[in-house]
Amino acid sequence: MGNLSAGAFLVALSGIVIVFIMLAVLCFMIPIISKVVQSVQKKPVRERVATSEQKPAPAAAPAVTAVSGDVALIDVDEKTAACIMAIVSHETGIPLSELIFKTIKAI
């Protein structure tokens, strides 16, 4: 029985040692592999400069025209209509000044 437990201890110890050796090897291999991959993915400096110079200018934003129109309210008071417009603006993320409401009707 004494030899069996000593043998089991040696097997467990050798397994733990092998695991730590492999972890140490991985600690050295990961930075090396990372540098190799980065060097393969890098563009030459001339290509980066050429592509940065060829970028087109951003398009001009469309002119916003102020539209002041009346909203047709059908069976809805102004307070409720204002709440509905505010909720639509909030839920869609579009500013209220960019939304155009033509009709608000109670269902």
PDB file of N, CA and C in Angstrom:
ATOM      1  N   MET A   1       0.818  -1.177   0.000  1.00  0.00           N
ATOM      2  CA  MET A   1       0.000   0.000   0.000  1.00  0.00           C
ATOM      3  C   MET A   1       0.869   1.251   0.000  1.00  0.00           C
ATOM      4  N   GLY A   2       2.002   1.242   0.648  1.00  0.00           N
ATOM      5  CA  GLY A   2       2.877   2.395   0.725  1.00  0.00           C
ATOM      6  C   GLY A   2       3.428   2.776  -0.630  1.00  0.00           C
ATOM      7  N   ASN A   3       3.781   1.775  -1.433  1.00  0.00           N
ATOM      8  CA  ASN A   3       4.310   2.059  -2.765  1.00  0.00           C
ATOM      9  C   ASN A   3       3.238   2.629  -3.687  1.00  0.00           C
ATOM     10  N   LEU A   4       2.015   2.180  -3.521  1.00  0.00           N
ATOM     11  CA  LEU A   4       0.929   2.654  -4.369  1.00  0.00           C
ATOM     12  C   LEU A   4       0.666   4.137  -4.139  1.00  0.00           C
ATOM     13  N   SER A   5       0.674   4.573  -2.895  1.00  0.00           N
ATOM     14  CA  SER A   5       0.423   5.984  -2.626  1.00  0.00           C
ATOM     15  C   SER A   5       1.610   6.840  -3.058  1.00  0.00           C
ATOM     16  N   ALA A   6       2.830   6.314  -2.942  1.00  0.00           N
ATOM     17  CA  ALA A   6       4.001   7.059  -3.401  1.00  0.00           C
ATOM     18  C   ALA A   6       3.983   7.163  -4.923  1.00  0.00           C
ATOM     19  N   GLY A   7       3.567   6.101  -5.598  1.00  0.00           N
ATOM     20  CA  GLY A   7       3.471   6.125  -7.062  1.00  0.00           C
ATOM     21  C   GLY A   7       2.396   7.096  -7.518  1.00  0.00           C
ATOM     22  N   ALA A   8       1.277   7.088  -6.828  1.00  0.00           N
ATOM     23  CA  ALA A   8       0.198   8.007  -7.168  1.00  0.00           C
ATOM     24  C   ALA A   8       0.639   9.456  -6.946  1.00  0.00           C
ATOM     25  N   PHE A   9       1.388   9.675  -5.888  1.00  0.00           N
ATOM     26  CA  PHE A   9       1.894  11.013  -5.600  1.00  0.00           C
ATOM     27  C   PHE A   9       2.830  11.489  -6.709  1.00  0.00           C
ATOM     28  N   LEU A  10       3.717  10.599  -7.174  1.00  0.00           N
ATOM     29  CA  LEU A  10       4.647  10.963  -8.240  1.00  0.00           C
ATOM     30  C   LEU A  10       3.917  11.252  -9.558  1.00  0.00           C
ATOM     31  N   VAL A  11       2.879  10.470  -9.845  1.00  0.00           N
ATOM     32  CA  VAL A  11       2.103  10.710 -11.064  1.00  0.00           C
ATOM     33  C   VAL A  11       1.409  12.070 -10.981  1.00  0.00           C
ATOM     34  N   ALA A  12       0.811  12.373  -9.848  1.00  0.00           N
ATOM     35  CA  ALA A  12       0.127  13.654  -9.673  1.00  0.00           C
ATOM     36  C   ALA A  12       1.121  14.805  -9.750  1.00  0.00           C
ATOM     37  N   LEU A  13       2.262  14.643  -9.109  1.00  0.00           N
ATOM     38  CA  LEU A  13       3.284  15.688  -9.116  1.00  0.00           C
ATOM     39  C   LEU A  13       3.823  15.916 -10.526  1.00  0.00           C
ATOM     40  N   SER A  14       4.060  14.838 -11.261  1.00  0.00           N
ATOM     41  CA  SER A  14       4.569  14.998 -12.626  1.00  0.00           C
ATOM     42  C   SER A  14       3.513  15.666 -13.516  1.00  0.00           C
ATOM     43  N   GLY A  15       2.247  15.360 -13.297  1.00  0.00           N
ATOM     44  CA  GLY A  15       1.183  16.008 -14.062  1.00  0.00           C
ATOM     45  C   GLY A  15       1.129  17.497 -13.791  1.00  0.00           C
ATOM     46  N   ILE A  16       1.241  17.880 -12.534  1.00  0.00           N
ATOM     47  CA  ILE A  16       1.221  19.298 -12.161  1.00  0.00           C
ATOM     48  C   ILE A  16       2.428  20.026 -12.748  1.00  0.00           C
ATOM     49  N   VAL A  17       3.608  19.379 -12.695  1.00  0.00           N
ATOM     50  CA  VAL A  17       4.821  19.991 -13.242  1.00  0.00           C
ATOM     51  C   VAL A  17       4.679  20.195 -14.751  1.00  0.00           C
ATOM     52  N   ILE A  18       4.140  19.204 -15.444  1.00  0.00           N
ATOM     53  CA  ILE A  18       3.958  19.325 -16.894  1.00  0.00           C
ATOM     54  C   ILE A  18       2.999  20.472 -17.223  1.00  0.00           C
ATOM     55  N   VAL A  19       1.930  20.600 -16.459  1.00  0.00           N
ATOM     56  CA  VAL A  19       0.968  21.683 -16.697  1.00  0.00           C
ATOM     57  C   VAL A  19       1.638  23.041 -16.518  1.00  0.00           C
ATOM     58  N   PHE A  20       2.419  23.219 -15.471  1.00  0.00           N
ATOM     59  CA  PHE A  20       3.072  24.503 -15.243  1.00  0.00           C
ATOM     60  C   PHE A  20       4.136  24.794 -16.300  1.00  0.00           C
ATOM     61  N   ILE A  21       4.826  23.761 -16.767  1.00  0.00           N
ATOM     62  CA  ILE A  21       5.805  23.962 -17.840  1.00  0.00           C
ATOM     63  C   ILE A  21       5.100  24.431 -19.114  1.00  0.00           C
ATOM     64  N   MET A  22       3.977  23.808 -19.437  1.00  0.00           N
ATOM     65  CA  MET A  22       3.233  24.207 -20.631  1.00  0.00           C
ATOM     66  C   MET A  22       2.677  25.630 -20.490  1.00  0.00           C
ATOM     67  N   LEU A  23       2.237  26.006 -19.298  1.00  0.00           N
ATOM     68  CA  LEU A  23       1.774  27.381 -19.080  1.00  0.00           C
ATOM     69  C   LEU A  23       2.910  28.385 -19.287  1.00  0.00           C
ATOM     70  N   ALA A  24       4.102  28.040 -18.818  1.00  0.00           N
ATOM     71  CA  ALA A  24       5.254  28.916 -19.014  1.00  0.00           C
ATOM     72  C   ALA A  24       5.592  29.039 -20.497  1.00  0.00           C
ATOM     73  N   VAL A  25       5.512  27.937 -21.229  1.00  0.00           N
ATOM     74  CA  VAL A  25       5.776  27.974 -22.671  1.00  0.00           C
ATOM     75  C   VAL A  25       4.749  28.869 -23.362  1.00  0.00           C
ATOM     76  N   LEU A  26       3.487  28.756 -22.980  1.00  0.00           N
ATOM     77  CA  LEU A  26       2.445  29.595 -23.573  1.00  0.00           C
ATOM     78  C   LEU A  26       2.668  31.072 -23.261  1.00  0.00           C
ATOM     79  N   CYS A  27       3.148  31.366 -22.058  1.00  0.00           N
ATOM     80  CA  CYS A  27       3.417  32.763 -21.686  1.00  0.00           C
ATOM     81  C   CYS A  27       4.470  33.384 -22.598  1.00  0.00           C
ATOM     82  N   PHE A  28       5.419  32.593 -23.060  1.00  0.00           N
ATOM     83  CA  PHE A  28       6.435  33.110 -23.967  1.00  0.00           C
ATOM     84  C   PHE A  28       5.973  33.094 -25.422  1.00  0.00           C
ATOM     85  N   MET A  29       5.120  32.162 -25.786  1.00  0.00           N
ATOM     86  CA  MET A  29       4.701  32.020 -27.180  1.00  0.00           C
ATOM     87  C   MET A  29       3.650  33.061 -27.586  1.00  0.00           C
ATOM     88  N   ILE A  30       2.747  33.423 -26.689  1.00  0.00           N
ATOM     89  CA  ILE A  30       1.655  34.339 -27.039  1.00  0.00           C
ATOM     90  C   ILE A  30       2.175  35.706 -27.493  1.00  0.00           C
ATOM     91  N   PRO A  31       3.093  36.352 -26.785  1.00  0.00           N
ATOM     92  CA  PRO A  31       3.593  37.645 -27.287  1.00  0.00           C
ATOM     93  C   PRO A  31       4.322  37.516 -28.632  1.00  0.00           C
ATOM     94  N   ILE A  32       5.040  36.419 -28.817  1.00  0.00           N
ATOM     95  CA  ILE A  32       5.754  36.225 -30.081  1.00  0.00           C
ATOM     96  C   ILE A  32       4.759  36.091 -31.230  1.00  0.00           C
ATOM     97  N   ILE A  33       3.739  35.270 -31.046  1.00  0.00           N
ATOM     98  CA  ILE A  33       2.728  35.082 -32.084  1.00  0.00           C
ATOM     99  C   ILE A  33       1.984  36.394 -32.341  1.00  0.00           C
ATOM    100  N   SER A  34       1.706  37.151 -31.291  1.00  0.00           N
ATOM    101  CA  SER A  34       1.010  38.429 -31.434  1.00  0.00           C
ATOM    102  C   SER A  34       1.818  39.403 -32.283  1.00  0.00           C
ATOM    103  N   LYS A  35       3.117  39.483 -32.054  1.00  0.00           N
ATOM    104  CA  LYS A  35       3.965  40.386 -32.835  1.00  0.00           C
ATOM    105  C   LYS A  35       4.046  39.950 -34.293  1.00  0.00           C
ATOM    106  N   VAL A  36       4.096  38.645 -34.530  1.00  0.00           N
ATOM    107  CA  VAL A  36       4.143  38.147 -35.905  1.00  0.00           C
ATOM    108  C   VAL A  36       2.855  38.508 -36.641  1.00  0.00           C
ATOM    109  N   VAL A  37       1.719  38.308 -35.996  1.00  0.00           N
ATOM    110  CA  VAL A  37       0.434  38.613 -36.631  1.00  0.00           C
ATOM    111  C   VAL A  37       0.312  40.108 -36.897  1.00  0.00           C
ATOM    112  N   GLN A  38       0.733  40.940 -35.960  1.00  0.00           N
ATOM    113  CA  GLN A  38       0.660  42.388 -36.156  1.00  0.00           C
ATOM    114  C   GLN A  38       1.552  42.837 -37.305  1.00  0.00           C
ATOM    115  N   SER A  39       2.728  42.246 -37.437  1.00  0.00           N
ATOM    116  CA  SER A  39       3.619  42.640 -38.529  1.00  0.00           C
ATOM    117  C   SER A  39       3.064  42.204 -39.877  1.00  0.00           C
ATOM    118  N   VAL A  40       2.340  41.095 -39.917  1.00  0.00           N
ATOM    119  CA  VAL A  40       1.737  40.643 -41.168  1.00  0.00           C
ATOM    120  C   VAL A  40       0.570  41.546 -41.547  1.00  0.00           C
ATOM    121  N   GLN A  41      -0.193  42.006 -40.577  1.00  0.00           N
ATOM    122  CA  GLN A  41      -1.382  42.810 -40.849  1.00  0.00           C
ATOM    123  C   GLN A  41      -1.074  44.275 -41.122  1.00  0.00           C
ATOM    124  N   LYS A  42       0.091  44.759 -40.751  1.00  0.00           N
ATOM    125  CA  LYS A  42       0.423  46.170 -40.945  1.00  0.00           C
ATOM    126  C   LYS A  42       0.605  46.472 -42.421  1.00  0.00           C
ATOM    127  N   LYS A  43       0.120  47.657 -42.814  1.00  0.00           N
ATOM    128  CA  LYS A  43       0.354  48.143 -44.167  1.00  0.00           C
ATOM    129  C   LYS A  43       1.662  48.932 -44.151  1.00  0.00           C
ATOM    130  N   PRO A  44       2.327  48.993 -45.275  1.00  0.00           N
ATOM    131  CA  PRO A  44       3.493  49.878 -45.337  1.00  0.00           C
ATOM    132  C   PRO A  44       3.067  51.328 -45.120  1.00  0.00           C
ATOM    133  N   VAL A  45       3.988  52.152 -44.659  1.00  0.00           N
ATOM    134  CA  VAL A  45       3.681  53.539 -44.317  1.00  0.00           C
ATOM    135  C   VAL A  45       3.204  54.300 -45.548  1.00  0.00           C
ATOM    136  N   ARG A  46       3.774  54.040 -46.706  1.00  0.00           N
ATOM    137  CA  ARG A  46       3.379  54.750 -47.915  1.00  0.00           C
ATOM    138  C   ARG A  46       1.916  54.491 -48.257  1.00  0.00           C
ATOM    139  N   GLU A  47       1.455  53.267 -48.100  1.00  0.00           N
ATOM    140  CA  GLU A  47       0.062  52.935 -48.405  1.00  0.00           C
ATOM    141  C   GLU A  47      -0.888  53.637 -47.441  1.00  0.00           C
ATOM    142  N   ARG A  48      -0.508  53.704 -46.155  1.00  0.00           N
ATOM    143  CA  ARG A  48      -1.373  54.375 -45.180  1.00  0.00           C
ATOM    144  C   ARG A  48      -1.489  55.857 -45.487  1.00  0.00           C
ATOM    145  N   VAL A  49      -0.385  56.499 -45.872  1.00  0.00           N
ATOM    146  CA  VAL A  49      -0.410  57.924 -46.183  1.00  0.00           C
ATOM    147  C   VAL A  49      -1.235  58.161 -47.440  1.00  0.00           C
ATOM    148  N   ALA A  50      -1.088  57.316 -48.442  1.00  0.00           N
ATOM    149  CA  ALA A  50      -1.821  57.490 -49.696  1.00  0.00           C
ATOM    150  C   ALA A  50      -3.321  57.334 -49.481  1.00  0.00           C
ATOM    151  N   THR A  51      -3.726  56.375 -48.678  1.00  0.00           N
ATOM    152  CA  THR A  51      -5.157  56.180 -48.454  1.00  0.00           C
ATOM    153  C   THR A  51      -5.743  57.300 -47.611  1.00  0.00           C
ATOM    154  N   SER A  52      -4.963  57.856 -46.689  1.00  0.00           N
ATOM    155  CA  SER A  52      -5.507  58.937 -45.868  1.00  0.00           C
ATOM    156  C   SER A  52      -5.673  60.218 -46.686  1.00  0.00           C
ATOM    157  N   GLU A  53      -4.857  60.415 -47.726  1.00  0.00           N
ATOM    158  CA  GLU A  53      -4.977  61.606 -48.557  1.00  0.00           C
ATOM    159  C   GLU A  53      -6.130  61.499 -49.538  1.00  0.00           C
ATOM    160  N   GLN A  54      -6.558  60.297 -49.887  1.00  0.00           N
ATOM    161  CA  GLN A  54      -7.573  60.116 -50.905  1.00  0.00           C
ATOM    162  C   GLN A  54      -8.986  60.073 -50.356  1.00  0.00           C
ATOM    163  N   LYS A  55      -9.181  60.315 -49.103  1.00  0.00           N
ATOM    164  CA  LYS A  55     -10.523  60.274 -48.525  1.00  0.00           C
ATOM    165  C   LYS A  55     -11.349  61.434 -49.064  1.00  0.00           C
ATOM    166  N   PRO A  56     -12.569  61.170 -49.517  1.00  0.00           N
ATOM    167  CA  PRO A  56     -13.401  62.260 -50.036  1.00  0.00           C
ATOM    168  C   PRO A  56     -13.908  63.141 -48.901  1.00  0.00           C
ATOM    169  N   ALA A  57     -14.191  64.374 -49.255  1.00  0.00           N
ATOM    170  CA  ALA A  57     -14.728  65.307 -48.266  1.00  0.00           C
ATOM    171  C   ALA A  57     -16.144  64.884 -47.908  1.00  0.00           C
ATOM    172  N   PRO A  58     -16.537  65.054 -46.661  1.00  0.00           N
ATOM    173  CA  PRO A  58     -17.894  64.668 -46.278  1.00  0.00           C
ATOM    174  C   PRO A  58     -18.921  65.536 -46.996  1.00  0.00           C
ATOM    175  N   ALA A  59     -20.030  64.923 -47.324  1.00  0.00           N
ATOM    176  CA  ALA A  59     -21.090  65.636 -48.033  1.00  0.00           C
ATOM    177  C   ALA A  59     -21.703  66.691 -47.124  1.00  0.00           C
ATOM    178  N   ALA A  60     -22.096  67.782 -47.732  1.00  0.00           N
ATOM    179  CA  ALA A  60     -22.708  68.860 -46.964  1.00  0.00           C
ATOM    180  C   ALA A  60     -24.059  68.404 -46.436  1.00  0.00           C
ATOM    181  N   ALA A  61     -24.357  68.813 -45.234  1.00  0.00           N
ATOM    182  CA  ALA A  61     -25.635  68.445 -44.625  1.00  0.00           C
ATOM    183  C   ALA A  61     -26.761  69.162 -45.357  1.00  0.00           C
ATOM    184  N   PRO A  62     -27.881  68.480 -45.562  1.00  0.00           N
ATOM    185  CA  PRO A  62     -28.997  69.142 -46.248  1.00  0.00           C
ATOM    186  C   PRO A  62     -29.532  70.298 -45.415  1.00  0.00           C
ATOM    187  N   ALA A  63     -29.930  71.331 -46.112  1.00  0.00           N
ATOM    188  CA  ALA A  63     -30.450  72.509 -45.427  1.00  0.00           C
ATOM    189  C   ALA A  63     -31.794  72.176 -44.786  1.00  0.00           C
ATOM    190  N   VAL A  64     -31.939  72.576 -43.547  1.00  0.00           N
ATOM    191  CA  VAL A  64     -33.180  72.325 -42.827  1.00  0.00           C
ATOM    192  C   VAL A  64     -34.106  73.504 -43.062  1.00  0.00           C
ATOM    193  N   THR A  65     -35.242  73.214 -43.614  1.00  0.00           N
ATOM    194  CA  THR A  65     -36.214  74.282 -43.831  1.00  0.00           C
ATOM    195  C   THR A  65     -37.212  74.271 -42.692  1.00  0.00           C
ATOM    196  N   ALA A  66     -37.497  75.427 -42.207  1.00  0.00           N
ATOM    197  CA  ALA A  66     -38.444  75.538 -41.103  1.00  0.00           C
ATOM    198  C   ALA A  66     -39.857  75.383 -41.649  1.00  0.00           C
ATOM    199  N   VAL A  67     -40.550  74.388 -41.154  1.00  0.00           N
ATOM    200  CA  VAL A  67     -41.924  74.145 -41.584  1.00  0.00           C
ATOM    201  C   VAL A  67     -42.825  74.392 -40.393  1.00  0.00           C
ATOM    202  N   SER A  68     -43.676  75.339 -40.539  1.00  0.00           N
ATOM    203  CA  SER A  68     -44.645  75.561 -39.472  1.00  0.00           C
ATOM    204  C   SER A  68     -46.006  75.262 -40.059  1.00  0.00           C
ATOM    205  N   GLY A  69     -46.519  74.121 -39.709  1.00  0.00           N
ATOM    206  CA  GLY A  69     -47.811  73.729 -40.241  1.00  0.00           C
ATOM    207  C   GLY A  69     -48.750  73.400 -39.108  1.00  0.00           C
ATOM    208  N   ASP A  70     -49.987  73.388 -39.437  1.00  0.00           N
ATOM    209  CA  ASP A  70     -50.987  73.035 -38.444  1.00  0.00           C
ATOM    210  C   ASP A  70     -51.210  71.536 -38.485  1.00  0.00           C
ATOM    211  N   VAL A  71     -51.435  70.981 -37.331  1.00  0.00           N
ATOM    212  CA  VAL A  71     -51.744  69.567 -37.217  1.00  0.00           C
ATOM    213  C   VAL A  71     -53.248  69.450 -37.085  1.00  0.00           C
ATOM    214  N   ALA A  72     -53.820  68.604 -37.908  1.00  0.00           N
ATOM    215  CA  ALA A  72     -55.267  68.394 -37.828  1.00  0.00           C
ATOM    216  C   ALA A  72     -55.551  67.475 -36.649  1.00  0.00           C
ATOM    217  N   LEU A  73     -56.237  67.994 -35.646  1.00  0.00           N
ATOM    218  CA  LEU A  73     -56.583  67.212 -34.460  1.00  0.00           C
ATOM    219  C   LEU A  73     -58.033  66.771 -34.581  1.00  0.00           C
ATOM    220  N   ILE A  74     -58.230  65.460 -34.597  1.00  0.00           N
ATOM    221  CA  ILE A  74     -59.578  64.915 -34.722  1.00  0.00           C
ATOM    222  C   ILE A  74     -59.915  64.189 -33.428  1.00  0.00           C
ATOM    223  N   ASP A  75     -60.833  64.734 -32.670  1.00  0.00           N
ATOM    224  CA  ASP A  75     -61.274  64.199 -31.374  1.00  0.00           C
ATOM    225  C   ASP A  75     -60.123  64.085 -30.371  1.00  0.00           C
ATOM    226  N   VAL A  76     -59.150  65.005 -30.442  1.00  0.00           N
ATOM    227  CA  VAL A  76     -58.005  65.007 -29.528  1.00  0.00           C
ATOM    228  C   VAL A  76     -57.769  66.449 -29.107  1.00  0.00           C
ATOM    229  N   ASP A  77     -57.565  66.669 -27.796  1.00  0.00           N
ATOM    230  CA  ASP A  77     -57.260  68.024 -27.347  1.00  0.00           C
ATOM    231  C   ASP A  77     -55.766  68.313 -27.557  1.00  0.00           C
ATOM    232  N   GLU A  78     -55.386  69.583 -27.442  1.00  0.00           N
ATOM    233  CA  GLU A  78     -54.013  69.994 -27.728  1.00  0.00           C
ATOM    234  C   GLU A  78     -53.007  69.386 -26.757  1.00  0.00           C
ATOM    235  N   LYS A  79     -53.382  69.243 -25.499  1.00  0.00           N
ATOM    236  CA  LYS A  79     -52.476  68.681 -24.498  1.00  0.00           C
ATOM    237  C   LYS A  79     -52.147  67.227 -24.834  1.00  0.00           C
ATOM    238  N   THR A  80     -53.152  66.444 -25.203  1.00  0.00           N
ATOM    239  CA  THR A  80     -52.931  65.043 -25.564  1.00  0.00           C
ATOM    240  C   THR A  80     -52.089  64.950 -26.834  1.00  0.00           C
ATOM    241  N   ALA A  81     -52.352  65.819 -27.798  1.00  0.00           N
ATOM    242  CA  ALA A  81     -51.575  65.818 -29.036  1.00  0.00           C
ATOM    243  C   ALA A  81     -50.110  66.148 -28.760  1.00  0.00           C
ATOM    244  N   ALA A  82     -49.877  67.104 -27.862  1.00  0.00           N
ATOM    245  CA  ALA A  82     -48.504  67.460 -27.507  1.00  0.00           C
ATOM    246  C   ALA A  82     -47.793  66.284 -26.851  1.00  0.00           C
ATOM    247  N   CYS A  83     -48.507  65.562 -25.987  1.00  0.00           N
ATOM    248  CA  CYS A  83     -47.925  64.378 -25.339  1.00  0.00           C
ATOM    249  C   CYS A  83     -47.594  63.305 -26.371  1.00  0.00           C
ATOM    250  N   ILE A  84     -48.493  63.079 -27.317  1.00  0.00           N
ATOM    251  CA  ILE A  84     -48.263  62.065 -28.352  1.00  0.00           C
ATOM    252  C   ILE A  84     -47.043  62.435 -29.195  1.00  0.00           C
ATOM    253  N   MET A  85     -46.936  63.709 -29.574  1.00  0.00           N
ATOM    254  CA  MET A  85     -45.792  64.133 -30.376  1.00  0.00           C
ATOM    255  C   MET A  85     -44.489  63.986 -29.601  1.00  0.00           C
ATOM    256  N   ALA A  86     -44.508  64.305 -28.309  1.00  0.00           N
ATOM    257  CA  ALA A  86     -43.307  64.167 -27.488  1.00  0.00           C
ATOM    258  C   ALA A  86     -42.905  62.704 -27.342  1.00  0.00           C
ATOM    259  N   ILE A  87     -43.886  61.824 -27.172  1.00  0.00           N
ATOM    260  CA  ILE A  87     -43.596  60.393 -27.033  1.00  0.00           C
ATOM    261  C   ILE A  87     -43.003  59.840 -28.329  1.00  0.00           C
ATOM    262  N   VAL A  88     -43.585  60.214 -29.463  1.00  0.00           N
ATOM    263  CA  VAL A  88     -43.064  59.744 -30.755  1.00  0.00           C
ATOM    264  C   VAL A  88     -41.631  60.229 -30.953  1.00  0.00           C
ATOM    265  N   SER A  89     -41.374  61.480 -30.615  1.00  0.00           N
ATOM    266  CA  SER A  89     -40.029  62.027 -30.748  1.00  0.00           C
ATOM    267  C   SER A  89     -39.044  61.286 -29.859  1.00  0.00           C
ATOM    268  N   HIS A  90     -39.447  61.013 -28.628  1.00  0.00           N
ATOM    269  CA  HIS A  90     -38.562  60.331 -27.682  1.00  0.00           C
ATOM    270  C   HIS A  90     -38.291  58.891 -28.104  1.00  0.00           C
ATOM    271  N   GLU A  91     -39.326  58.167 -28.494  1.00  0.00           N
ATOM    272  CA  GLU A  91     -39.176  56.750 -28.836  1.00  0.00           C
ATOM    273  C   GLU A  91     -38.379  56.547 -30.121  1.00  0.00           C
ATOM    274  N   THR A  92     -38.529  57.447 -31.088  1.00  0.00           N
ATOM    275  CA  THR A  92     -37.802  57.293 -32.348  1.00  0.00           C
ATOM    276  C   THR A  92     -36.409  57.893 -32.290  1.00  0.00           C
ATOM    277  N   GLY A  93     -36.169  58.785 -31.333  1.00  0.00           N
ATOM    278  CA  GLY A  93     -34.873  59.436 -31.230  1.00  0.00           C
ATOM    279  C   GLY A  93     -34.699  60.573 -32.229  1.00  0.00           C
ATOM    280  N   ILE A  94     -35.776  60.953 -32.886  1.00  0.00           N
ATOM    281  CA  ILE A  94     -35.739  62.053 -33.852  1.00  0.00           C
ATOM    282  C   ILE A  94     -36.186  63.321 -33.129  1.00  0.00           C
ATOM    283  N   PRO A  95     -35.422  64.411 -33.263  1.00  0.00           N
ATOM    284  CA  PRO A  95     -35.832  65.649 -32.597  1.00  0.00           C
ATOM    285  C   PRO A  95     -37.210  66.101 -33.079  1.00  0.00           C
ATOM    286  N   LEU A  96     -37.952  66.690 -32.188  1.00  0.00           N
ATOM    287  CA  LEU A  96     -39.316  67.121 -32.495  1.00  0.00           C
ATOM    288  C   LEU A  96     -39.341  68.143 -33.626  1.00  0.00           C
ATOM    289  N   SER A  97     -38.273  68.919 -33.753  1.00  0.00           N
ATOM    290  CA  SER A  97     -38.228  69.929 -34.814  1.00  0.00           C
ATOM    291  C   SER A  97     -38.092  69.304 -36.200  1.00  0.00           C
ATOM    292  N   GLU A  98     -37.684  68.036 -36.272  1.00  0.00           N
ATOM    293  CA  GLU A  98     -37.526  67.371 -37.565  1.00  0.00           C
ATOM    294  C   GLU A  98     -38.732  66.511 -37.933  1.00  0.00           C
ATOM    295  N   LEU A  99     -39.665  66.338 -37.030  1.00  0.00           N
ATOM    296  CA  LEU A  99     -40.853  65.537 -37.309  1.00  0.00           C
ATOM    297  C   LEU A  99     -41.963  66.420 -37.863  1.00  0.00           C
ATOM    298  N   ILE A 100     -42.743  65.860 -38.762  1.00  0.00           N
ATOM    299  CA  ILE A 100     -43.897  66.579 -39.320  1.00  0.00           C
ATOM    300  C   ILE A 100     -45.135  65.734 -39.064  1.00  0.00           C
ATOM    301  N   PHE A 101     -46.044  66.280 -38.291  1.00  0.00           N
ATOM    302  CA  PHE A 101     -47.304  65.611 -37.998  1.00  0.00           C
ATOM    303  C   PHE A 101     -48.387  66.266 -38.843  1.00  0.00           C
ATOM    304  N   LYS A 102     -49.136  65.455 -39.560  1.00  0.00           N
ATOM    305  CA  LYS A 102     -50.216  65.995 -40.391  1.00  0.00           C
ATOM    306  C   LYS A 102     -51.557  65.877 -39.687  1.00  0.00           C
ATOM    307  N   THR A 103     -51.804  64.701 -39.107  1.00  0.00           N
ATOM    308  CA  THR A 103     -53.094  64.458 -38.466  1.00  0.00           C
ATOM    309  C   THR A 103     -52.879  63.608 -37.229  1.00  0.00           C
ATOM    310  N   ILE A 104     -53.585  63.947 -36.164  1.00  0.00           N
ATOM    311  CA  ILE A 104     -53.640  63.106 -34.971  1.00  0.00           C
ATOM    312  C   ILE A 104     -55.108  62.855 -34.704  1.00  0.00           C
ATOM    313  N   LYS A 105     -55.464  61.569 -34.727  1.00  0.00           N
ATOM    314  CA  LYS A 105     -56.876  61.204 -34.617  1.00  0.00           C
ATOM    315  C   LYS A 105     -57.044  60.179 -33.505  1.00  0.00           C
ATOM    316  N   ALA A 106     -58.062  60.373 -32.675  1.00  0.00           N
ATOM    317  CA  ALA A 106     -58.378  59.402 -31.628  1.00  0.00           C
ATOM    318  C   ALA A 106     -59.042  58.193 -32.267  1.00  0.00           C
ATOM    319  N   ILE A 107     -58.649  57.028 -31.802  1.00  0.00           N
ATOM    320  CA  ILE A 107     -59.227  55.793 -32.357  1.00  0.00           C
ATOM    321  C   ILE A 107     -60.251  55.238 -31.397  1.00  0.00           C
TER     322      ILE A 107
END
